[in-house]
Structure formats: structure tokens, C-alpha cells
XYZ file of C-alpha atoms in Angstrom:
721
model
C 188.051 76.356 53.903
C 184.610 75.057 54.853
C 184.183 77.829 57.405
C 185.266 80.397 54.841
C 182.742 79.052 52.278
C 179.925 79.177 54.816
C 180.841 82.731 55.742
C 180.896 83.705 52.080
C 177.455 82.163 51.516
C 176.081 84.092 54.500
C 177.511 87.270 53.063
C 176.091 86.379 49.635
C 172.621 85.878 51.137
C 172.744 89.245 52.897
C 173.917 91.028 49.768
C 171.247 89.316 47.617
C 168.243 90.243 49.773
C 167.813 93.770 48.384
C 167.591 92.211 44.911
C 164.813 89.741 45.806
C 161.951 91.581 44.102
C 163.949 92.218 40.947
C 165.146 88.627 40.877
C 161.621 87.311 41.413
C 160.381 89.352 38.449
C 163.078 87.832 36.248
C 162.271 84.325 37.477
C 158.529 84.801 36.897
C 159.111 86.132 33.380
C 161.179 83.081 32.544
C 158.533 80.765 33.994
C 155.816 82.430 31.935
C 157.885 82.211 28.768
C 158.464 78.503 29.346
C 154.949 77.761 30.646
C 152.466 80.177 28.989
C 149.507 78.210 30.392
C 150.241 79.818 33.757
C 149.208 83.187 32.327
C 145.702 81.956 31.431
C 144.751 81.953 35.105
C 145.510 85.421 36.494
C 145.019 84.311 40.081
C 147.463 81.437 39.598
C 149.981 83.773 37.967
C 149.808 86.166 40.937
C 150.055 83.287 43.390
C 153.100 81.925 41.536
C 154.849 85.269 42.001
C 154.119 85.208 45.745
C 155.291 81.597 45.953
C 158.539 82.441 44.134
C 159.191 85.277 46.577
C 158.605 82.889 49.465
C 161.014 80.317 48.070
C 163.762 82.900 47.475
C 163.361 84.328 50.984
C 163.348 80.884 52.602
C 166.420 79.761 50.642
C 168.304 82.912 51.650
C 167.374 82.180 55.287
C 168.893 78.704 54.928
C 172.158 80.179 53.598
C 172.372 83.073 56.020
C 171.486 81.198 59.199
C 172.890 77.781 58.303
C 169.519 76.037 58.731
C 169.079 72.303 58.240
C 167.327 71.937 54.868
C 165.537 68.772 55.965
C 163.848 70.717 58.756
C 162.740 73.638 56.611
C 159.044 73.794 55.692
C 158.026 74.836 52.208
C 156.204 78.196 52.064
C 152.424 77.873 52.374
C 152.012 79.580 49.014
C 153.934 76.761 47.317
C 151.493 74.187 48.693
C 148.599 76.282 47.426
C 150.251 76.512 44.001
C 150.499 72.722 43.945
C 146.780 72.472 44.717
C 145.932 75.050 42.056
C 147.959 73.130 39.470
C 145.898 70.050 40.312
C 142.646 72.025 40.164
C 143.568 73.382 36.758
C 144.434 69.939 35.448
C 148.055 70.938 34.797
C 150.241 67.798 34.702
C 152.483 67.159 37.678
C 155.470 67.022 35.322
C 154.836 70.671 34.462
C 154.690 71.504 38.155
C 158.075 69.837 38.834
C 159.690 71.375 35.757
C 158.533 74.847 36.780
C 159.785 74.202 40.304
C 163.253 73.198 39.093
C 163.405 75.954 36.476
C 162.697 78.563 39.122
C 165.459 77.319 41.404
C 167.920 76.985 38.518
C 167.246 80.613 37.578
C 167.822 81.624 41.199
C 171.162 79.772 41.261
C 172.282 81.531 38.079
C 171.459 84.936 39.556
C 173.273 84.124 42.806
C 176.335 82.859 40.914
C 176.564 86.216 39.171
C 176.309 87.999 42.506
C 179.012 85.717 43.985
C 181.418 86.556 41.151
C 180.775 90.242 41.808
C 181.541 89.914 45.537
C 185.023 88.306 45.201
C 187.742 87.736 42.657
C 188.854 84.519 44.382
C 187.829 81.978 41.752
C 188.581 79.053 44.041
C 186.265 80.438 46.719
C 183.598 81.120 44.130
C 183.838 77.572 42.778
C 183.650 75.967 46.203
C 180.801 78.273 47.198
C 178.980 77.390 43.981
C 179.321 73.668 44.712
C 177.961 74.181 48.220
C 175.234 76.461 46.853
C 174.098 73.880 44.273
C 174.213 71.097 46.863
C 172.061 73.105 49.265
C 169.686 74.170 46.470
C 169.097 70.593 45.328
C 168.474 69.479 48.888
C 166.000 72.342 49.279
C 164.305 71.499 45.962
C 163.998 67.827 46.896
C 162.547 68.675 50.284
C 160.178 71.328 48.960
C 159.052 69.296 45.955
C 158.055 66.412 48.229
C 155.624 68.657 50.071
C 154.348 70.314 46.898
C 153.830 66.960 45.151
C 151.989 65.667 48.215
C 149.697 68.719 48.136
C 149.202 68.262 44.379
C 148.367 64.572 44.754
C 146.034 65.211 47.663
C 144.119 67.777 45.627
C 144.176 65.483 42.599
C 142.699 62.630 44.629
C 140.068 64.974 46.005
C 139.159 66.066 42.479
C 138.952 62.478 41.287
C 136.764 61.598 44.244
C 134.581 64.637 43.574
C 134.223 63.637 39.942
C 133.333 60.097 40.918
C 130.721 61.484 43.289
C 129.440 63.809 40.565
C 129.191 60.913 38.117
C 127.321 58.803 40.651
C 125.027 61.733 41.411
C 124.348 62.109 37.701
C 123.228 58.492 37.420
C 121.026 58.927 40.496
C 119.525 62.366 39.900
C 119.281 62.739 36.123
C 116.398 60.984 34.397
C 114.162 60.470 37.427
C 111.094 61.138 35.266
C 110.086 60.740 31.646
C 109.732 64.490 31.243
C 112.111 66.161 28.786
C 112.230 69.601 30.411
C 112.629 68.232 33.920
C 115.452 65.909 32.856
C 117.261 68.842 31.240
C 116.771 70.908 34.399
C 118.202 68.062 36.484
C 121.333 68.231 34.322
C 121.579 71.998 34.822
C 121.029 71.724 38.584
C 123.701 69.066 38.986
C 126.183 70.914 36.781
C 126.189 74.007 38.988
C 127.097 72.035 42.109
C 130.860 72.466 42.503
C 131.533 72.197 38.771
C 130.262 75.128 36.701
C 128.870 78.578 37.459
C 126.317 78.503 34.639
C 124.804 75.540 32.803
C 122.453 75.921 29.844
C 120.648 73.161 27.950
C 119.338 73.760 24.421
C 117.368 71.256 22.349
C 116.910 71.426 18.609
C 113.501 72.853 17.843
C 112.889 70.008 15.390
C 113.461 67.497 18.197
C 110.964 69.197 20.502
C 108.305 69.288 17.795
C 108.914 65.670 16.749
C 109.976 66.630 13.255
C 112.837 64.157 13.380
C 116.475 64.402 14.428
C 117.999 65.456 11.137
C 121.639 66.603 11.031
C 121.729 70.214 12.283
C 122.015 72.904 9.631
C 124.567 75.727 9.726
C 122.184 77.820 11.824
C 119.878 75.376 13.614
C 117.007 76.736 15.683
C 117.346 75.754 19.327
C 115.088 76.150 22.332
C 116.515 76.911 25.771
C 114.622 74.350 27.868
C 116.695 74.541 31.056
C 119.423 76.585 32.719
C 120.873 77.166 36.164
C 123.334 79.713 37.512
C 125.055 80.332 40.814
C 123.525 83.809 40.479
C 119.821 84.176 41.202
C 117.690 84.571 38.096
C 120.455 83.592 35.644
C 121.517 87.181 34.823
C 124.619 85.699 33.202
C 122.585 83.866 30.533
C 121.974 85.443 27.141
C 118.715 83.532 26.451
C 115.658 83.143 28.672
C 114.254 79.695 29.388
C 111.633 78.673 26.841
C 112.899 81.024 24.130
C 114.279 79.950 20.770
C 117.552 81.222 19.347
C 120.274 80.405 16.834
C 124.063 80.452 16.772
C 125.887 82.086 13.850
C 127.210 79.769 11.171
C 130.839 78.903 11.839
C 130.647 79.691 15.557
C 131.932 77.143 18.026
C 128.444 76.063 19.232
C 127.314 75.621 15.612
C 130.453 73.600 14.908
C 129.908 71.434 17.983
C 126.338 70.730 16.856
C 127.391 69.970 13.290
C 130.282 67.656 14.193
C 128.909 66.188 17.409
C 132.305 66.833 19.033
C 132.681 68.493 22.441
C 134.794 71.657 22.643
C 136.750 73.463 25.368
C 136.662 77.225 24.813
C 138.715 79.714 26.798
C 137.803 83.369 26.663
C 140.630 85.603 25.498
C 141.478 89.063 26.735
C 139.322 90.545 23.963
C 136.195 89.452 25.847
C 133.203 87.191 25.266
C 132.717 85.700 21.801
C 130.045 87.281 19.621
C 127.845 84.178 19.738
C 127.489 84.510 23.515
C 126.027 88.019 23.442
C 122.220 88.399 23.748
C 120.244 89.020 20.571
C 119.388 92.722 20.075
C 115.642 92.025 20.263
C 115.853 89.760 23.334
C 115.740 92.612 25.831
C 118.363 90.871 28.010
C 121.581 92.375 29.333
C 124.319 90.190 30.753
C 125.258 91.009 34.331
C 127.886 89.486 36.552
C 131.605 88.599 36.370
C 133.316 87.854 33.109
C 133.537 84.312 31.797
C 136.947 82.745 31.362
C 136.230 79.209 30.106
C 133.360 77.185 28.654
C 132.584 73.589 27.739
C 130.364 72.978 24.700
C 129.020 69.420 24.802
C 126.489 68.155 22.213
C 123.590 66.084 23.536
C 123.822 62.880 21.511
C 121.834 59.677 21.913
C 121.534 56.661 19.632
C 123.704 58.343 17.013
C 121.546 61.477 16.783
C 122.283 65.028 17.942
C 119.487 66.349 20.156
C 120.934 69.665 21.303
C 123.782 71.338 23.159
C 124.758 71.664 26.827
C 127.107 74.487 27.857
C 129.079 74.717 31.092
C 130.637 78.093 31.918
C 132.811 79.458 34.697
C 133.171 83.025 35.886
C 133.246 82.860 39.690
C 135.284 79.674 39.962
C 138.896 80.726 39.493
C 140.163 77.469 37.988
C 139.854 77.145 34.234
C 138.127 74.172 32.693
C 140.623 71.545 31.551
C 140.540 68.391 29.453
C 139.582 66.285 32.467
C 136.611 68.570 33.062
C 135.629 68.151 29.427
C 135.680 64.359 29.767
C 133.599 64.573 32.942
C 131.073 66.882 31.272
C 130.826 64.517 28.305
C 130.083 61.586 30.602
C 127.380 63.482 32.493
C 125.824 64.884 29.320
C 125.839 61.449 27.673
C 123.755 60.093 30.552
C 121.405 63.059 30.356
C 121.089 62.759 26.566
C 119.913 59.145 26.801
C 117.397 60.102 29.490
C 116.168 63.075 27.441
C 115.835 60.892 24.351
C 113.939 58.271 26.352
C 111.641 60.980 27.696
C 111.180 62.433 24.213
C 110.356 59.036 22.709
C 108.040 58.153 25.585
C 106.252 61.503 25.336
C 105.866 61.086 21.582
C 104.556 57.518 21.846
C 102.264 58.375 24.743
C 100.910 61.417 22.904
C 100.398 59.374 19.743
C 98.714 56.525 21.623
C 96.521 58.930 23.582
C 95.547 60.817 20.427
C 94.785 57.545 18.672
C 92.768 56.264 21.595
C 90.770 59.452 22.051
C 90.051 59.542 18.318
C 88.653 56.012 18.552
C 86.403 56.787 21.516
C 82.991 58.430 20.954
C 83.564 62.099 20.174
C 80.045 63.286 21.015
C 76.859 61.980 22.571
C 75.079 59.522 20.293
C 71.527 60.500 19.380
C 69.202 57.888 20.868
C 66.201 57.889 23.203
C 66.835 54.813 25.351
C 69.282 56.234 27.913
C 71.001 59.427 29.024
C 74.758 58.934 29.147
C 77.936 60.539 30.453
C 81.448 59.175 30.152
C 85.031 59.785 31.158
C 88.385 58.438 30.057
C 91.538 58.996 32.139
C 94.927 57.769 30.901
C 97.323 56.268 33.387
C 99.696 58.574 35.227
C 102.469 55.958 35.331
C 105.380 55.433 32.951
C 103.807 52.259 31.593
C 102.016 54.201 28.861
C 98.460 54.587 27.661
C 96.381 51.426 27.918
C 93.577 49.984 25.819
C 90.461 50.922 27.810
C 87.410 51.929 25.796
C 83.675 52.495 26.003
C 80.940 52.918 23.422
C 77.239 53.722 23.035
C 75.669 52.087 19.955
C 72.068 52.769 18.857
C 70.273 49.579 17.835
C 67.032 48.859 16.066
C 63.744 48.932 17.935
C 64.742 51.995 20.038
C 67.307 49.861 21.893
C 70.870 50.844 22.738
C 74.069 48.879 23.347
C 76.459 49.940 26.120
C 80.022 48.660 25.863
C 83.113 48.922 28.028
C 86.344 47.001 27.474
C 89.995 46.789 28.424
C 92.839 45.531 26.229
C 95.755 44.023 28.132
C 98.984 45.954 27.577
C 100.190 49.507 27.097
C 101.195 51.888 24.347
C 100.403 52.153 20.665
C 99.881 48.426 20.263
C 97.189 48.368 22.950
C 95.495 51.460 21.493
C 95.515 50.004 17.984
C 94.131 46.692 19.253
C 91.430 48.582 21.122
C 90.438 50.315 17.890
C 90.178 47.010 16.045
C 88.037 45.444 18.771
C 85.779 48.498 19.004
C 85.217 48.328 15.256
C 84.449 44.610 15.505
C 81.941 45.212 18.317
C 80.161 47.853 16.242
C 80.037 45.510 13.249
C 78.573 42.676 15.326
C 76.149 45.067 17.030
C 74.956 46.213 13.618
C 73.690 42.699 12.890
C 71.896 42.669 16.265
C 73.639 39.716 17.883
C 72.701 38.689 21.398
C 75.336 39.729 24.001
C 76.685 36.202 24.490
C 76.809 35.582 20.730
C 78.548 38.896 20.154
C 81.239 38.071 22.723
C 81.719 34.640 21.149
C 82.376 36.247 17.764
C 84.624 38.859 19.406
C 86.569 36.050 21.071
C 87.162 34.554 17.616
C 88.428 37.942 16.401
C 90.975 38.144 19.237
C 92.174 34.598 18.555
C 92.594 35.484 14.882
C 94.577 38.588 15.836
C 96.818 36.457 18.049
C 97.656 34.240 15.100
C 98.376 37.207 12.853
C 100.556 39.130 15.313
C 104.308 38.645 15.556
C 105.465 36.752 18.607
C 107.494 39.678 19.946
C 104.321 41.783 20.158
C 103.132 39.710 23.118
C 99.872 37.885 23.715
C 96.668 39.740 22.844
C 93.931 39.570 25.444
C 91.037 41.762 26.494
C 87.966 41.948 28.685
C 84.590 43.285 27.607
C 81.136 43.928 29.042
C 78.312 44.205 26.512
C 74.820 45.320 27.548
C 71.663 45.959 25.518
C 68.824 48.019 27.006
C 65.297 48.009 25.573
C 63.212 51.041 26.681
C 59.997 49.302 25.595
C 60.356 46.190 27.754
C 62.704 47.826 30.325
C 64.937 44.756 29.988
C 68.727 44.994 30.047
C 70.623 42.004 28.637
C 74.273 41.714 29.695
C 77.216 39.402 29.111
C 80.768 39.689 30.434
C 84.028 38.382 29.018
C 86.274 38.546 32.070
C 85.140 42.089 32.832
C 84.220 43.573 36.206
C 80.515 43.642 37.002
C 78.541 46.855 36.571
C 76.798 48.706 39.378
C 73.032 49.202 39.128
C 71.229 51.912 41.089
C 67.444 51.661 41.018
C 65.352 54.848 41.205
C 65.248 56.670 44.547
C 62.403 55.986 46.925
C 61.163 58.463 49.516
C 61.010 57.019 53.034
C 59.231 59.469 55.293
C 61.353 62.542 55.847
C 64.554 60.758 54.834
C 66.244 62.069 51.701
C 65.634 60.091 48.539
C 68.361 57.596 47.688
C 69.108 54.938 45.118
C 69.325 51.269 46.002
C 72.697 50.166 44.623
C 73.569 46.571 43.810
C 76.131 44.619 41.817
C 74.061 42.069 39.885
C 74.947 38.434 40.291
C 75.774 37.218 36.819
C 78.253 34.758 35.339
C 81.559 36.228 34.191
C 82.943 34.472 31.154
C 86.637 34.046 30.337
C 88.680 36.948 28.939
C 88.706 37.311 25.178
C 91.361 35.271 23.425
C 91.124 31.966 25.288
C 88.547 30.329 23.008
C 86.391 27.257 23.490
C 84.523 28.526 26.565
C 80.932 29.811 26.599
C 79.521 33.204 27.518
C 76.123 33.708 29.129
C 73.531 36.461 28.855
C 71.783 37.746 31.967
C 68.600 39.815 31.841
C 67.707 42.521 34.345
C 64.512 44.522 34.531
C 65.398 48.158 35.120
C 62.722 50.668 36.145
C 62.764 54.016 34.426
C 65.444 56.254 35.917
C 67.757 53.406 36.899
C 71.451 54.253 36.853
C 73.858 51.812 35.222
C 77.606 52.248 35.859
C 80.015 50.434 33.544
C 83.756 50.866 34.149
C 87.168 49.271 33.817
C 89.084 47.804 36.747
C 91.316 50.887 37.024
C 88.432 52.708 38.731
C 88.412 50.342 41.710
C 91.952 48.992 41.933
C 94.258 51.140 44.023
C 97.379 50.786 46.136
C 95.770 52.645 49.017
C 92.483 50.723 49.329
C 91.118 47.264 48.583
C 88.441 46.549 45.975
C 85.662 46.007 48.531
C 86.273 49.424 50.057
C 86.285 50.999 46.603
C 82.973 49.306 45.750
C 81.492 50.704 48.949
C 82.596 54.213 47.975
C 81.170 53.657 44.488
C 77.848 52.522 45.955
C 77.632 55.493 48.315
C 78.177 57.987 45.505
C 75.667 56.304 43.179
C 73.109 56.151 45.997
C 73.268 59.946 46.336
C 73.802 60.635 42.642
C 72.550 64.050 41.497
C 70.466 64.481 38.374
C 73.516 65.515 36.382
C 75.400 62.463 35.152
C 78.476 64.596 34.478
C 78.573 65.631 38.139
C 78.270 61.985 39.139
C 81.194 61.052 36.861
C 83.359 63.783 38.345
C 82.378 62.780 41.876
C 83.309 59.141 41.260
C 86.704 60.017 39.793
C 87.481 62.475 42.588
C 86.580 59.975 45.309
C 88.122 56.836 43.846
C 91.211 57.950 41.954
C 94.480 59.579 42.999
C 95.872 62.479 41.007
C 97.963 60.070 38.908
C 96.069 56.765 38.493
C 98.233 53.688 38.060
C 95.948 52.302 35.347
C 93.729 53.656 32.605
C 90.114 54.286 33.558
C 87.031 54.195 31.348
C 83.709 55.098 32.965
C 80.270 55.046 31.332
C 77.109 56.068 33.193
C 73.652 55.496 31.693
C 70.280 56.529 33.148
C 67.453 54.513 31.632
C 64.404 55.971 29.999
C 61.059 54.310 29.305
C 59.225 54.719 26.038
C 55.720 56.158 26.371
C 53.278 53.221 26.004
C 51.199 55.371 23.663
C 54.183 55.439 21.299
C 54.259 51.656 20.945
C 51.590 49.809 18.963
C 51.448 45.994 18.712
C 49.233 43.756 16.564
C 49.242 39.944 16.521
C 48.619 38.520 13.052
C 47.532 35.102 11.808
C 49.612 33.313 9.195
C 47.080 34.185 6.498
C 47.632 36.403 3.430
C 44.282 38.031 4.130
C 45.781 39.544 7.298
C 47.968 41.892 5.245
C 45.135 44.319 4.553
C 44.251 44.405 8.247
C 47.882 45.192 9.087
C 47.857 48.094 6.609
C 44.644 49.466 8.097
C 46.048 49.165 11.635
C 49.188 51.032 10.631
C 47.138 53.782 8.979
C 45.044 54.228 12.131
C 48.131 54.501 14.347
C 49.681 57.103 12.066
C 46.500 59.139 12.240
C 46.563 58.942 16.046
C 50.186 60.128 16.056
C 49.550 62.901 13.538
C 51.790 61.346 10.896
C 49.314 60.897 8.067
C 51.872 62.089 5.521
C 53.871 58.907 6.168
C 50.818 56.799 5.336
C 51.778 55.657 1.828
C 55.339 54.637 2.718
C 54.356 53.002 5.995
C 51.543 50.966 4.440
C 53.954 49.820 1.724
C 56.578 48.787 4.294
C 54.055 47.008 6.533
C 52.531 45.226 3.566
C 55.881 43.919 2.313
C 57.237 42.882 5.733
C 54.032 41.126 6.814
C 53.737 39.385 3.439
C 57.316 38.067 3.758
C 56.651 36.817 7.302
C 53.465 35.010 6.232
C 55.026 33.549 3.104
C 58.461 32.525 4.387
C 58.224 32.621 8.186
C 56.397 30.743 10.915
C 53.710 31.610 13.413
C 53.334 33.475 15.649
C 53.596 36.724 13.680
C 53.460 40.160 15.264
C 53.561 43.737 13.951
C 55.032 46.416 16.202
C 55.278 50.152 15.495
C 57.531 52.375 17.627
C 57.457 56.161 17.562
C 60.521 57.948 18.880
C 62.923 60.198 16.989
C 62.162 57.903 14.041
C 59.238 55.683 13.110
C 60.129 51.991 13.282
C 58.029 49.193 11.840
C 58.920 45.674 13.032
C 57.494 42.295 12.054
C 58.344 39.275 14.193
C 57.952 35.628 13.212
C 59.251 32.354 14.620
C 61.236 31.448 11.513
C 65.011 31.618 11.290
C 65.383 32.311 7.567
C 66.691 35.829 6.985
C 65.452 37.793 3.961
C 67.883 39.426 1.565
C 67.798 41.787 -1.351
C 67.925 40.260 -4.806
C 67.735 41.532 -8.354
C 64.355 40.701 -9.913
C 64.244 39.859 -13.612
C 62.106 41.906 -15.977
C 59.152 39.521 -16.072
C 59.366 38.260 -12.435
C 56.160 38.851 -10.487
C 57.959 39.065 -7.097
C 61.350 39.777 -5.601
C 61.004 43.550 -5.431
C 59.492 43.959 -1.952
C 62.662 44.436 0.111
C 64.148 46.578 -2.645
C 61.178 48.934 -2.286
C 61.529 48.902 1.513
C 65.235 49.762 1.229
C 64.507 52.625 -1.161
C 61.667 54.211 0.836
C 63.177 53.967 4.357
C 66.266 55.333 6.082
C 67.558 51.881 6.986
C 66.326 48.355 7.504
C 67.657 45.085 8.858
C 67.105 41.797 10.622
C 67.838 40.696 14.166
C 67.629 37.177 15.473
C 66.656 35.910 18.887
C 66.232 32.466 20.363
C 62.490 32.662 19.568
C 62.774 33.754 15.949
C 63.659 36.880 14.015
C 62.531 40.487 13.565
C 62.609 42.379 10.273
C 62.560 46.129 10.857
C 62.621 49.364 8.898
C 63.051 52.971 10.060
C 61.678 56.187 8.585
C 62.626 59.739 9.441
C 59.935 61.881 11.088
C 59.012 64.907 8.961
C 60.182 68.200 10.446
């Protein structure tokens, strides 16, 4: 009977071959009805039909030729179907069920054909048993190969995703630049994952208006995108342009809920929200999209924008595993973008604060010509606390200041502003450089006590210099700050070009501000007219590519050949000493000294005798006549009379009157006493007490400055136009 059954099965196989195509169509229809997800990928559906044909043909060969099932290889199309199932994220259980369903359908069709070929029910039954036995052996053998192909592709996909995740951690967030970080996400996403990646940020996030919950139609800005097609013709929005998504659309819903979405394009075409705006002037070109991932950019509980991954060239549809992978990559990018956004905001705020605290324009004074530069650091550390200042003082003098607060960011900038204000306040009372730094040291110590511990230790360095154009003396003191460079006026040596003699003055450097209990010392230098004084912070000289001594040599060479323009000298120093992105903040202040015309300075020594007051008035009147300022005679004689009278009455010898003519007229009276005068309210019948009140009313400003030899009371008047 066995031989008869085998012969019948061979006959059955031959009779069934003409019906293969019709049978395959029936099998495919049943597969699609049971597994509709196969229809979503047209290529997979077509491949499944080819694979089914291959299986039917191979199985008929086994029956007709009596082949050993264990030696039969599965059709190549079936292995490819297994790989495509893995690529599409279709579970392996679905693959095996479809495999068995297809073979069960084939058995049913062949049983019908067997019943048509013979009326011998016993033969049909025995043939059916043999047919089922052979079919199961074939299914077991074929499914082993298909499952192996599926698992191999699955492992490859998992490995690829692991590689993609590792690449994301390595390549996304390499800088603290928002747009570049977004572009890094787009670039990575189009490498063996998506065909088009777009990154939109909420317009409110870009403009630092806060990260409020998105509205129904939030305004977004396309800050990055990348396509497998050159020029992104498949994108509806150009980079840098703003746009909105309609209320209720899937992107708007993803933004509102913060939940990622997997969208598959139906046969009706692209959704309306994907089409370009009518006024955008863009027309989509390229293959049709079949699936998209909409992943909100969320960091620290806030929604920053939306990343979209789309496929049109890649045949496989996005699946849930792809959505999880995209969420992981986007989450990394969102944190990096938020870090970049916060850093940019803080850096911009600190830089704006710092620049607002630095001198905005050249200060009107006649002692020196100045030029300055401030360059923020190019590193991620943030803006530092470097500053400089030019402060006019009494007696035609000027104070030059440069300082550096330790630290970075807003805290350093705010501390710099407080110290700059303190320096100006101390300069206004005409303290000597060492005394000013001592008081500034106390201010820093007080700030340390007031600050919270988590803010870090406050420390700073400062160089304070006072130049007097009358005596040509420059008094300097340093609190841990780098020494200035001094270039004396050029001298002509035969036919050699004129050059400055550059030196770094030997002077004691005191401790940085904030240590307390240690002294500061003042050094005096005599600077000829036209001397060049360079004050700077350590960022100008410190570099990773050269040592400090080499940098000082470069600095000296440039100052030695300095042109007349101080601005050109500043630019030359920065170009020669600094890289394009300095690792530290740099403050640079150049000052070229002037000398006051001796004819504009008048000095008179006075005895400590009330009778000398009239002589002082007469001397002042004569000097005004010589300067052509007779109209200031009444006020000047009043001021001189009151100041000299106070010095004789309350001060000590020697007493000296000095008049200085520059942009203003200054009257100074020196005496060896230490008692400072002050305004007071005179009673109705008091005979005195109104002198300084009159001086304050008739002059622009007045004040007192102390020195180790005594004090000077001064008053300034404006020169008539």
C-alpha cells in the first residue's frame, strides 16, 4: 500500500501544478485577512507572494520526486521574508503563525484535489496522513531556516541600534551651541535609520521667553534638518523659518501631551499638516512617505520642541522598537539642547551685564589718551569677571584700574560690578593706591561673609594706578595682579627707526583681594610725556601654546613699535597674543601720558598768617587775567579766600595755593594738617560756618584728598564757553 500511496502523491503533485498560481492567490488572500499588517508594506506583500509560490513549488517537488525533506533547502525568498519581518519589527510568533497558516491552507487545497482524483476513501485517507506527515516535516525544516534568518537580522538590528545609541552619546552635544546640537541629531538620524529628520524648537524657547506649555498652535522654528536627498527637497519648511501645525494635528498633539507618536501614511496620501504652507514657495519633491515618528524634545520636565523622523526610500516601516530608539536618541539630544540653551542664555546675560558695567565711552579728562578692549573667553567655562576703568580725579589726575574676579558666569560678573563700584567710591575720596586696595580687600572679605557657602570663595586681583600730568608721577599698587608694561617715548638713534624702550617695572605685588591682614605698597614712577602704559589681565599672556616669558617678549616688541593710534596698538596686541577663541577673559587698557603745560599751572606758597589771604586773592586775579578768564574773577577770589582762610585757621604750615587750568579751572590749597573740613549749617547769628557752603554753591564740585604729608582741599569751576 505504501508504494500505491507514494504513486498517488506523485500523481497528485503533477495534477496540482497547473493550479499553483490560483492556489497561491487564495493562500495570500487568507494570509492578508489574518495578518493585515503585511499589507502595510507593499514590498513585503509582493515578496510574501513570491515566497508562497516558492514553498508550493518546492513542496510539490518533494512529493513528485520523493525527496528527503531534511535535505531540502528553504526557498531564498522565505529567508528574505524572515529578514523583512525582523526589519519591520513584526514578532516572530506572527512569522511562525503565518508560515503554518500558509501550509495548512495548501494542505486543505491538496486534500480537495486528492478527493477529486479518486473515489477510494482508504487511499485518500492514507495519502492524507502521508501528506500531513511530509508537510509538517517540511514546515519544521523550513521554519528552522526562516527563524535563523529572522534572529540573525534581529540581532543585527539590535547591534545597529546599540551602535546608534552609542554614536548618539558620542556625537550629539559636542558643543554648547543649540543649532549645532540639533543638526548633530539630524545628521545622526539619517544614517541607516530615517530618510528625513527635522528638528523644530518652540519660538518661545529660542527667544528665552520661557518654556510654557505649548498652545494649540505653537510657533516653531526649524533649526535643523537633514535628508538623504540633497537640499532637503522632501521637507516642507526651510531651515531657519518659523511655522505652525494645525490645532488637533498629530504634531500639535505630540507637543501638547509630550508623548511620542508613530504615524503611518495611508493610501490617501500625506497628512494635511505635512504639506508646505501656501506662502512658503516650497514644493515637495521625491518619493512618497510611508511612516513617521513624532518625538517631542523634552528636558527637565519641559517641552522644547519636536523632532520628526520620516521614511520614504527605506522600504521597512517604522515600528514600536524604532519609536523607542528615537525616543532614547531624542532624549539625549534634548538634554544637550537645553544645556546649550541655558548656557547661551547665562553667557549672554553675563556678557551683557559685564559690558554694561564696563566704561561705555571714553571719559573726558586731559591726563592720558586711552584705548581699551574686552574679549570674553571662547571656552565653555563662561564669561569671567575681568574689568577695567578710567576715573578722572581732582587736580587733573586720572586713575587707571584693571582687575580680575576669580570664577565664571553671572556670579563673577555681578561681583565684578560690585568691586568696580567700590573702587569708584574709594577713588572719589582720593585714597592713595595702597589705601584704596586695603579698603577694597575689606569689601571682598565682607562679601565672602555675606555670600552663601555654595557660591564658592570670592577672590580677585586688582591693579590701581594714579597718574598726575603736572608732576608726571604715576603711583601704582597691585593686589595679586600682573605687572603693567611701560614704554617710554621713542628716541631717534641715527638713521634707526624710532622705538619705545619697554620695561616691566619692579614693584611689590601684594596678596589677592580677600585674604586680609597683609599690606599693600605704592610704587611711584616718573613717566615722560608720551609714555605708554599697558594694563591687562593675565588672559592676555597665558596661553597653551606659549609660555609667559615668550608672551611678554611679544608684548614688548609690539609696544616698542607702537603706532600713534592706540586702537591699532590694541588690535595688534590681541592679534599677536591671542588665539581665535581665548581660554580666559581678557581686559586690556592702554594709556599714553600727557603733560600739562607749565603755563597752565600756578603755585604760590603762603605763610600761616591771615594777612596772606588778600595776597592769595590778588595772585589768583592776576593768573586769571593772564589766562583770559577775568569773568571768573569774583567766584575764584571767593573760593581762594575761603580755602586759604580755612587752611590758615585750622591747618598747619606749610600752606600752598595751586591753580590748574585744563578743561576746568581747579583751585587747590594744601596744608600739613590732617583735619578734613565739612559742610555745616550755620545758625542765623553765627559769624562763620558759611565758607564751604558758598564754595559748594559757586563751583561744579569740591572735595578733599589726603596724602602722607597732609591734605588738599580743592574746588573746580567750569570754563565759560
